[in-house]
mmCIF file of N, CA and C in Angstrom:
data_model
loop_
_atom_site.group_PDB
_atom_site.id
_atom_site.type_symbol
_atom_site.label_atom_id
_atom_site.label_comp_id
_atom_site.label_asym_id
_atom_site.label_seq_id
_atom_site.Cartn_x
_atom_site.Cartn_y
_atom_site.Cartn_z
ATOM 1 N N MET A 1 46.163 55.640 18.383
ATOM 2 C CA MET A 1 44.814 55.427 17.928
ATOM 3 C C MET A 1 45.087 55.710 16.286
ATOM 4 N N ARG A 2 43.935 54.777 15.765
ATOM 5 C CA ARG A 2 44.039 54.975 14.340
ATOM 6 C C ARG A 2 42.652 55.720 13.804
ATOM 7 N N HIS A 3 42.230 56.735 14.528
ATOM 8 C CA HIS A 3 41.062 57.345 13.930
ATOM 9 C C HIS A 3 41.265 58.018 12.815
ATOM 10 N N ARG A 4 40.340 58.047 11.954
ATOM 11 C CA ARG A 4 40.407 58.643 10.633
ATOM 12 C C ARG A 4 41.583 58.187 9.616
ATOM 13 N N LYS A 5 42.095 57.046 9.844
ATOM 14 C CA LYS A 5 43.296 56.439 8.947
ATOM 15 C C LYS A 5 42.568 55.371 8.162
ATOM 16 N N ALA A 6 42.296 55.660 7.006
ATOM 17 C CA ALA A 6 41.485 54.651 6.162
ATOM 18 C C ALA A 6 42.556 53.980 5.304
ATOM 19 N N GLY A 7 42.302 52.695 5.068
ATOM 20 C CA GLY A 7 43.172 51.885 4.268
ATOM 21 C C GLY A 7 44.206 51.174 5.116
ATOM 22 N N ARG A 8 44.879 49.981 4.496
ATOM 23 C CA ARG A 8 45.755 49.095 4.897
ATOM 24 C C ARG A 8 47.241 49.434 4.152
ATOM 25 N N LYS A 9 48.195 49.355 4.989
ATOM 26 C CA LYS A 9 49.485 49.611 4.386
ATOM 27 C C LYS A 9 50.308 48.385 3.998
ATOM 28 N N PHE A 10 49.848 47.208 4.783
ATOM 29 C CA PHE A 10 50.445 45.935 4.443
ATOM 30 C C PHE A 10 52.029 45.949 4.568
ATOM 31 N N GLY A 11 52.369 46.891 5.489
ATOM 32 C CA GLY A 11 54.070 46.954 5.642
ATOM 33 C C GLY A 11 54.753 47.253 4.327
ATOM 34 N N ARG A 12 54.196 47.975 3.531
ATOM 35 C CA ARG A 12 55.134 48.320 2.474
ATOM 36 C C ARG A 12 54.959 49.883 2.191
ATOM 37 N N ARG A 13 55.990 50.063 1.522
ATOM 38 C CA ARG A 13 56.147 51.485 1.060
ATOM 39 C C ARG A 13 54.908 52.005 -0.116
ATOM 40 N N THR A 14 54.641 53.197 -0.239
ATOM 41 C CA THR A 14 53.591 53.475 -1.205
ATOM 42 C C THR A 14 53.623 52.952 -2.547
ATOM 43 N N ASN A 15 54.887 52.996 -3.027
ATOM 44 C CA ASN A 15 54.885 52.648 -4.631
ATOM 45 C C ASN A 15 54.736 51.119 -4.759
ATOM 46 N N ALA A 16 55.268 50.394 -3.522
ATOM 47 C CA ALA A 16 55.270 48.950 -3.493
ATOM 48 C C ALA A 16 53.773 48.646 -3.402
ATOM 49 N N ARG A 17 53.091 49.237 -2.411
ATOM 50 C CA ARG A 17 51.655 49.044 -2.235
ATOM 51 C C ARG A 17 50.748 49.232 -3.438
ATOM 52 N N LYS A 18 51.015 50.431 -4.140
ATOM 53 C CA LYS A 18 50.148 50.596 -5.406
ATOM 54 C C LYS A 18 50.606 49.533 -6.427
ATOM 55 N N ASN A 19 51.681 49.116 -6.581
ATOM 56 C CA ASN A 19 52.133 48.082 -7.513
ATOM 57 C C ASN A 19 51.580 46.734 -6.996
ATOM 58 N N LEU A 20 51.289 46.383 -5.925
ATOM 59 C CA LEU A 20 50.689 45.181 -5.242
ATOM 60 C C LEU A 20 49.085 45.303 -5.652
ATOM 61 N N PHE A 21 48.488 46.356 -5.388
ATOM 62 C CA PHE A 21 46.988 46.486 -5.829
ATOM 63 C C PHE A 21 46.839 46.543 -7.458
ATOM 64 N N ARG A 22 47.747 47.113 -7.961
ATOM 65 C CA ARG A 22 47.809 46.827 -9.603
ATOM 66 C C ARG A 22 47.823 45.570 -9.934
ATOM 67 N N ASN A 23 48.785 44.786 -9.487
ATOM 68 C CA ASN A 23 49.148 43.393 -9.914
ATOM 69 C C ASN A 23 47.764 42.516 -9.537
ATOM 70 N N LEU A 24 47.200 42.689 -8.368
ATOM 71 C CA LEU A 24 46.002 42.072 -7.732
ATOM 72 C C LEU A 24 44.977 42.217 -8.888
ATOM 73 N N ALA A 25 44.812 43.445 -9.056
ATOM 74 C CA ALA A 25 43.533 43.780 -10.104
ATOM 75 C C ALA A 25 43.777 43.215 -11.390
ATOM 76 N N VAL A 26 45.003 43.364 -11.887
ATOM 77 C CA VAL A 26 45.143 42.802 -13.295
ATOM 78 C C VAL A 26 44.925 41.204 -13.287
ATOM 79 N N SER A 27 45.451 40.671 -12.209
ATOM 80 C CA SER A 27 45.411 39.029 -12.137
ATOM 81 C C SER A 27 43.673 38.738 -11.913
ATOM 82 N N LEU A 28 42.891 39.438 -11.084
ATOM 83 C CA LEU A 28 41.484 39.319 -10.990
ATOM 84 C C LEU A 28 40.938 39.286 -12.397
ATOM 85 N N ILE A 29 41.192 40.483 -13.180
ATOM 86 C CA ILE A 29 40.599 40.742 -14.426
ATOM 87 C C ILE A 29 40.956 39.668 -15.307
ATOM 88 N N LEU A 30 42.148 39.226 -15.562
ATOM 89 C CA LEU A 30 42.535 38.358 -16.310
ATOM 90 C C LEU A 30 42.026 36.897 -16.196
ATOM 91 N N HIS A 31 42.062 36.509 -14.831
ATOM 92 C CA HIS A 31 41.655 35.116 -14.524
ATOM 93 C C HIS A 31 40.200 35.032 -13.824
ATOM 94 N N GLU A 32 39.538 36.301 -13.583
ATOM 95 C CA GLU A 32 38.284 36.220 -13.084
ATOM 96 C C GLU A 32 37.863 35.616 -11.690
ATOM 97 N N ARG A 33 39.089 35.134 -11.067
ATOM 98 C CA ARG A 33 39.004 34.506 -9.807
ATOM 99 C C ARG A 33 40.247 34.289 -9.358
ATOM 100 N N MET A 34 40.665 34.683 -8.056
ATOM 101 C CA MET A 34 41.952 34.367 -7.532
ATOM 102 C C MET A 34 41.691 34.106 -5.954
ATOM 103 N N THR A 35 42.861 33.337 -5.541
ATOM 104 C CA THR A 35 42.859 33.022 -4.105
ATOM 105 C C THR A 35 44.118 34.084 -3.437
ATOM 106 N N THR A 36 43.925 34.690 -2.354
ATOM 107 C CA THR A 36 44.788 35.566 -1.646
ATOM 108 C C THR A 36 44.440 35.637 -0.331
ATOM 109 N N THR A 37 45.015 36.361 0.439
ATOM 110 C CA THR A 37 44.761 36.690 1.890
ATOM 111 C C THR A 37 43.288 37.460 1.923
ATOM 112 N N LEU A 38 42.768 37.442 2.986
ATOM 113 C CA LEU A 38 41.518 38.147 3.361
ATOM 114 C C LEU A 38 41.670 39.414 3.222
ATOM 115 N N ALA A 39 42.597 40.039 3.836
ATOM 116 C CA ALA A 39 42.958 41.501 3.896
ATOM 117 C C ALA A 39 43.188 42.037 2.332
ATOM 118 N N LYS A 40 44.068 41.322 1.584
ATOM 119 C CA LYS A 40 44.244 41.865 0.219
ATOM 120 C C LYS A 40 43.168 41.681 -0.789
ATOM 121 N N ALA A 41 42.265 40.622 -0.445
ATOM 122 C CA ALA A 41 41.005 40.618 -1.266
ATOM 123 C C ALA A 41 39.999 41.671 -0.861
ATOM 124 N N LYS A 42 39.827 42.149 0.443
ATOM 125 C CA LYS A 42 39.120 43.380 0.992
ATOM 126 C C LYS A 42 39.606 44.537 0.375
ATOM 127 N N ALA A 43 41.052 44.656 0.098
ATOM 128 C CA ALA A 43 41.445 45.863 -0.275
ATOM 129 C C ALA A 43 41.541 46.025 -1.750
ATOM 130 N N VAL A 44 41.517 45.014 -2.447
ATOM 131 C CA VAL A 44 41.437 45.078 -3.991
ATOM 132 C C VAL A 44 39.911 45.224 -4.556
ATOM 133 N N GLN A 45 39.038 44.797 -3.627
ATOM 134 C CA GLN A 45 37.587 44.749 -4.016
ATOM 135 C C GLN A 45 37.021 46.054 -4.696
ATOM 136 N N PRO A 46 37.385 47.155 -3.802
ATOM 137 C CA PRO A 46 36.763 48.386 -4.387
ATOM 138 C C PRO A 46 37.538 48.800 -5.415
ATOM 139 N N ILE A 47 38.690 48.576 -5.693
ATOM 140 C CA ILE A 47 39.475 48.981 -6.837
ATOM 141 C C ILE A 47 39.040 48.362 -8.126
ATOM 142 N N VAL A 48 38.788 47.152 -8.043
ATOM 143 C CA VAL A 48 38.233 46.300 -9.154
ATOM 144 C C VAL A 48 36.785 46.811 -9.498
ATOM 145 N N GLU A 49 36.080 46.981 -8.341
ATOM 146 C CA GLU A 49 34.501 47.292 -8.821
ATOM 147 C C GLU A 49 34.426 48.835 -9.421
ATOM 148 N N LYS A 50 35.409 49.641 -9.075
ATOM 149 C CA LYS A 50 35.398 51.084 -9.631
ATOM 150 C C LYS A 50 35.818 50.849 -11.024
ATOM 151 N N LEU A 51 36.829 50.068 -11.341
ATOM 152 C CA LEU A 51 37.052 49.894 -12.719
ATOM 153 C C LEU A 51 35.988 49.269 -13.617
ATOM 154 N N VAL A 52 35.330 48.361 -12.964
ATOM 155 C CA VAL A 52 34.237 47.897 -14.023
ATOM 156 C C VAL A 52 33.071 48.899 -14.125
ATOM 157 N N THR A 53 32.896 49.581 -13.169
ATOM 158 C CA THR A 53 31.948 50.774 -13.279
ATOM 159 C C THR A 53 32.446 51.779 -14.309
ATOM 160 N N LEU A 54 33.662 52.049 -14.317
ATOM 161 C CA LEU A 54 34.242 52.824 -15.613
ATOM 162 C C LEU A 54 34.243 52.246 -16.641
ATOM 163 N N ALA A 55 34.378 50.975 -16.855
ATOM 164 C CA ALA A 55 34.371 50.210 -18.250
ATOM 165 C C ALA A 55 32.815 49.892 -18.621
ATOM 166 N N ARG A 56 31.986 50.095 -17.840
ATOM 167 C CA ARG A 56 30.482 49.817 -18.484
ATOM 168 C C ARG A 56 30.262 51.016 -19.614
ATOM 169 N N GLU A 57 30.903 51.979 -19.605
ATOM 170 C CA GLU A 57 30.606 52.774 -20.860
ATOM 171 C C GLU A 57 31.940 52.873 -21.536
ATOM 172 N N ASP A 58 31.965 52.270 -22.586
ATOM 173 C CA ASP A 58 33.136 52.044 -23.498
ATOM 174 C C ASP A 58 33.676 53.508 -24.344
ATOM 175 N N THR A 59 34.408 54.249 -23.927
ATOM 176 C CA THR A 59 34.873 55.373 -24.413
ATOM 177 C C THR A 59 36.445 55.413 -24.495
ATOM 178 N N ASP A 60 36.937 56.358 -25.324
ATOM 179 C CA ASP A 60 38.479 56.325 -25.312
ATOM 180 C C ASP A 60 38.896 57.086 -24.035
ATOM 181 N N TYR A 61 38.203 57.882 -23.471
ATOM 182 C CA TYR A 61 38.577 58.413 -22.144
ATOM 183 C C TYR A 61 38.583 57.353 -21.169
ATOM 184 N N HIS A 62 37.593 56.553 -21.091
ATOM 185 C CA HIS A 62 37.615 55.577 -19.963
ATOM 186 C C HIS A 62 38.532 54.538 -20.228
ATOM 187 N N ARG A 63 38.979 54.147 -21.470
ATOM 188 C CA ARG A 63 39.883 53.218 -21.734
ATOM 189 C C ARG A 63 41.286 53.692 -21.357
ATOM 190 N N ARG A 64 41.512 55.064 -21.597
ATOM 191 C CA ARG A 64 42.771 55.559 -21.098
ATOM 192 C C ARG A 64 42.862 55.653 -19.628
ATOM 193 N N GLN A 65 41.752 55.960 -18.826
ATOM 194 C CA GLN A 65 41.837 55.924 -17.496
ATOM 195 C C GLN A 65 41.895 54.451 -16.928
ATOM 196 N N ALA A 66 41.376 53.531 -17.389
ATOM 197 C CA ALA A 66 41.637 52.227 -16.939
ATOM 198 C C ALA A 66 43.249 51.707 -17.507
ATOM 199 N N ARG A 67 43.743 52.176 -18.470
ATOM 200 C CA ARG A 67 45.078 51.871 -18.925
ATOM 201 C C ARG A 67 46.133 52.592 -17.940
ATOM 202 N N ALA A 68 45.718 53.583 -17.448
ATOM 203 C CA ALA A 68 46.451 54.386 -16.612
ATOM 204 C C ALA A 68 46.575 53.682 -15.168
ATOM 205 N N ARG A 69 45.563 53.305 -14.871
ATOM 206 C CA ARG A 69 45.266 52.424 -13.512
ATOM 207 C C ARG A 69 45.883 51.113 -13.540
ATOM 208 N N LEU A 70 45.623 50.286 -14.718
ATOM 209 C CA LEU A 70 46.203 48.968 -14.683
ATOM 210 C C LEU A 70 47.441 48.688 -15.351
ATOM 211 N N GLY A 71 47.694 49.550 -16.313
ATOM 212 C CA GLY A 71 48.991 49.244 -16.993
ATOM 213 C C GLY A 71 49.265 47.990 -17.836
ATOM 214 N N ASP A 72 48.276 47.510 -18.210
ATOM 215 C CA ASP A 72 48.230 46.043 -18.780
ATOM 216 C C ASP A 72 47.171 46.217 -19.877
ATOM 217 N N GLU A 73 47.561 46.011 -21.112
ATOM 218 C CA GLU A 73 46.705 46.331 -22.285
ATOM 219 C C GLU A 73 45.714 45.143 -22.336
ATOM 220 N N ARG A 74 46.164 43.866 -21.917
ATOM 221 C CA ARG A 74 45.168 42.657 -21.993
ATOM 222 C C ARG A 74 44.249 42.732 -21.139
ATOM 223 N N ALA A 75 44.555 43.292 -20.090
ATOM 224 C CA ALA A 75 43.499 43.408 -18.860
ATOM 225 C C ALA A 75 42.528 44.529 -19.325
ATOM 226 N N VAL A 76 42.855 45.587 -19.580
ATOM 227 C CA VAL A 76 42.205 46.645 -20.216
ATOM 228 C C VAL A 76 41.121 46.068 -21.249
ATOM 229 N N ALA A 77 41.705 45.284 -22.231
ATOM 230 C CA ALA A 77 40.591 44.858 -23.375
ATOM 231 C C ALA A 77 39.708 43.956 -22.760
ATOM 232 N N LYS A 78 40.227 42.911 -21.863
ATOM 233 C CA LYS A 78 39.183 41.908 -21.362
ATOM 234 C C LYS A 78 38.034 42.575 -20.426
ATOM 235 N N LEU A 79 38.637 43.743 -19.577
ATOM 236 C CA LEU A 79 37.795 44.510 -18.896
ATOM 237 C C LEU A 79 36.727 45.095 -19.672
ATOM 238 N N PHE A 80 36.888 45.774 -20.582
ATOM 239 C CA PHE A 80 36.072 46.360 -21.647
ATOM 240 C C PHE A 80 35.191 45.415 -22.456
ATOM 241 N N GLU A 81 35.668 44.435 -22.955
ATOM 242 C CA GLU A 81 35.182 43.498 -23.928
ATOM 243 C C GLU A 81 34.396 42.498 -23.402
ATOM 244 N N VAL A 82 34.729 41.823 -22.305
ATOM 245 C CA VAL A 82 34.168 40.726 -21.634
ATOM 246 C C VAL A 82 33.622 40.986 -20.382
ATOM 247 N N ILE A 83 34.185 41.695 -19.401
ATOM 248 C CA ILE A 83 33.654 41.793 -18.101
ATOM 249 C C ILE A 83 32.611 42.685 -17.960
ATOM 250 N N ALA A 84 32.895 43.944 -18.351
ATOM 251 C CA ALA A 84 31.935 45.128 -18.242
ATOM 252 C C ALA A 84 30.588 44.741 -18.884
ATOM 253 N N PRO A 85 30.455 44.182 -20.102
ATOM 254 C CA PRO A 85 29.040 44.026 -20.751
ATOM 255 C C PRO A 85 28.234 43.084 -19.775
ATOM 256 N N ARG A 86 28.750 42.403 -19.023
ATOM 257 C CA ARG A 86 27.981 41.484 -18.151
ATOM 258 C C ARG A 86 27.257 42.283 -17.152
ATOM 259 N N PHE A 87 27.842 43.250 -16.699
ATOM 260 C CA PHE A 87 27.151 44.118 -15.667
ATOM 261 C C PHE A 87 26.437 45.287 -16.149
ATOM 262 N N VAL A 88 26.050 45.432 -17.293
ATOM 263 C CA VAL A 88 25.551 46.860 -17.782
ATOM 264 C C VAL A 88 24.314 47.212 -16.929
ATOM 265 N N GLY A 89 23.526 46.486 -16.688
ATOM 266 C CA GLY A 89 22.266 46.679 -15.939
ATOM 267 C C GLY A 89 22.379 46.619 -14.397
ATOM 268 N N GLN A 90 23.572 46.252 -13.936
ATOM 269 C CA GLN A 90 23.636 45.991 -12.608
ATOM 270 C C GLN A 90 24.467 47.232 -11.703
ATOM 271 N N PRO A 91 23.636 47.740 -10.640
ATOM 272 C CA PRO A 91 24.244 49.001 -10.041
ATOM 273 C C PRO A 91 25.381 48.933 -9.354
ATOM 274 N N GLY A 92 25.886 47.670 -8.963
ATOM 275 C CA GLY A 92 27.190 47.573 -8.201
ATOM 276 C C GLY A 92 27.211 46.115 -7.794
ATOM 277 N N GLY A 93 28.297 45.853 -6.944
ATOM 278 C CA GLY A 93 28.605 44.624 -6.263
ATOM 279 C C GLY A 93 28.869 43.446 -7.373
ATOM 280 N N TYR A 94 29.989 43.757 -8.143
ATOM 281 C CA TYR A 94 30.194 42.945 -9.032
ATOM 282 C C TYR A 94 31.296 41.633 -8.748
ATOM 283 N N THR A 95 31.748 42.030 -7.612
ATOM 284 C CA THR A 95 32.564 40.745 -7.018
ATOM 285 C C THR A 95 32.130 40.119 -5.731
ATOM 286 N N ARG A 96 32.626 38.925 -5.369
ATOM 287 C CA ARG A 96 32.158 38.411 -4.082
ATOM 288 C C ARG A 96 33.472 37.662 -3.481
ATOM 289 N N ILE A 97 33.586 37.820 -2.181
ATOM 290 C CA ILE A 97 34.764 37.142 -1.612
ATOM 291 C C ILE A 97 34.132 35.975 -0.537
ATOM 292 N N TYR A 98 34.959 34.735 -0.727
ATOM 293 C CA TYR A 98 34.563 33.787 -0.057
ATOM 294 C C TYR A 98 35.865 33.475 0.964
ATOM 295 N N ARG A 99 35.622 33.139 2.162
ATOM 296 C CA ARG A 99 36.780 32.581 3.092
ATOM 297 C C ARG A 99 36.900 31.381 2.971
ATOM 298 N N ILE A 100 38.078 30.933 2.650
ATOM 299 C CA ILE A 100 38.468 29.580 2.354
ATOM 300 C C ILE A 100 39.297 28.859 3.242
ATOM 301 N N GLY A 101 39.563 29.369 4.411
ATOM 302 C CA GLY A 101 40.181 28.741 5.402
ATOM 303 C C GLY A 101 41.517 29.467 5.680
ATOM 304 N N GLN A 102 42.618 28.736 6.201
ATOM 305 C CA GLN A 102 43.847 29.360 6.563
ATOM 306 C C GLN A 102 45.058 28.948 5.865
ATOM 307 N N ARG A 103 46.012 29.769 5.577
ATOM 308 C CA ARG A 103 47.155 29.104 5.002
ATOM 309 C C ARG A 103 47.981 28.304 6.010
ATOM 310 N N ARG A 104 48.555 27.329 5.370
ATOM 311 C CA ARG A 104 49.230 26.391 6.121
ATOM 312 C C ARG A 104 50.489 26.852 6.714
ATOM 313 N N GLY A 105 51.277 27.751 6.108
ATOM 314 C CA GLY A 105 52.751 28.023 6.705
ATOM 315 C C GLY A 105 52.592 29.058 7.721
ATOM 316 N N ASP A 106 51.491 30.149 7.505
ATOM 317 C CA ASP A 106 51.619 31.049 8.860
ATOM 318 C C ASP A 106 50.202 31.164 9.501
ATOM 319 N N GLY A 107 49.162 30.604 8.815
ATOM 320 C CA GLY A 107 47.804 30.675 9.453
ATOM 321 C C GLY A 107 47.301 31.892 8.973
ATOM 322 N N ALA A 108 47.393 32.525 7.925
ATOM 323 C CA ALA A 108 46.968 33.848 7.476
ATOM 324 C C ALA A 108 45.445 33.358 6.746
ATOM 325 N N PRO A 109 44.451 34.128 6.961
ATOM 326 C CA PRO A 109 43.180 33.756 6.513
ATOM 327 C C PRO A 109 43.147 34.018 5.109
ATOM 328 N N LEU A 110 42.727 32.969 4.226
ATOM 329 C CA LEU A 110 42.532 32.894 2.890
ATOM 330 C C LEU A 110 41.345 33.226 2.356
ATOM 331 N N ALA A 111 41.194 33.828 1.187
ATOM 332 C CA ALA A 111 39.953 34.119 0.533
ATOM 333 C C ALA A 111 39.929 33.750 -1.028
ATOM 334 N N LEU A 112 38.858 33.675 -1.626
ATOM 335 C CA LEU A 112 38.678 33.661 -2.951
ATOM 336 C C LEU A 112 37.862 34.649 -3.303
ATOM 337 N N ILE A 113 38.327 35.658 -4.302
ATOM 338 C CA ILE A 113 37.683 36.839 -4.826
ATOM 339 C C ILE A 113 37.383 36.378 -6.258
ATOM 340 N N GLU A 114 36.134 36.515 -6.582
ATOM 341 C CA GLU A 114 35.511 36.382 -8.279
ATOM 342 C C GLU A 114 34.705 37.276 -8.402
ATOM 343 N N PHE A 115 34.284 37.373 -9.871
ATOM 344 C CA PHE A 115 33.150 38.010 -10.399
ATOM 345 C C PHE A 115 32.096 37.296 -10.441
ATOM 346 N N ILE A 116 30.938 37.959 -10.053
ATOM 347 C CA ILE A 116 29.508 37.077 -9.768
ATOM 348 C C ILE A 116 28.974 36.514 -10.861
ATOM 349 N N ALA A 117 28.901 37.297 -11.863
ATOM 350 C CA ALA A 117 28.159 36.974 -13.048
ATOM 351 C C ALA A 117 28.936 36.283 -14.194
#
């Protein structure tokens, strides 16, 4: 039984899974949209939305927090200077996931995740 077991493991160890989420978040922030599997898109969505909420208030502390979570200075700069100002008055829901079919090789469901504004 999986009662009270939140989150997906993706068949990876903890450090590999954290790096996967970090790389997905950086890619989404830098390119503002990306195609991935549905499960990975659903897993990275709350991570990115929390980062956007953090970046809506541009302080040194918030920049350090974002840098610690992302590890990429270009992504942090774009998050604070380009993406977060779009969502200043919006209380949440910064990303949208579209299902776009199945991957040809293994039939995995694919999704497009992007920022809405």
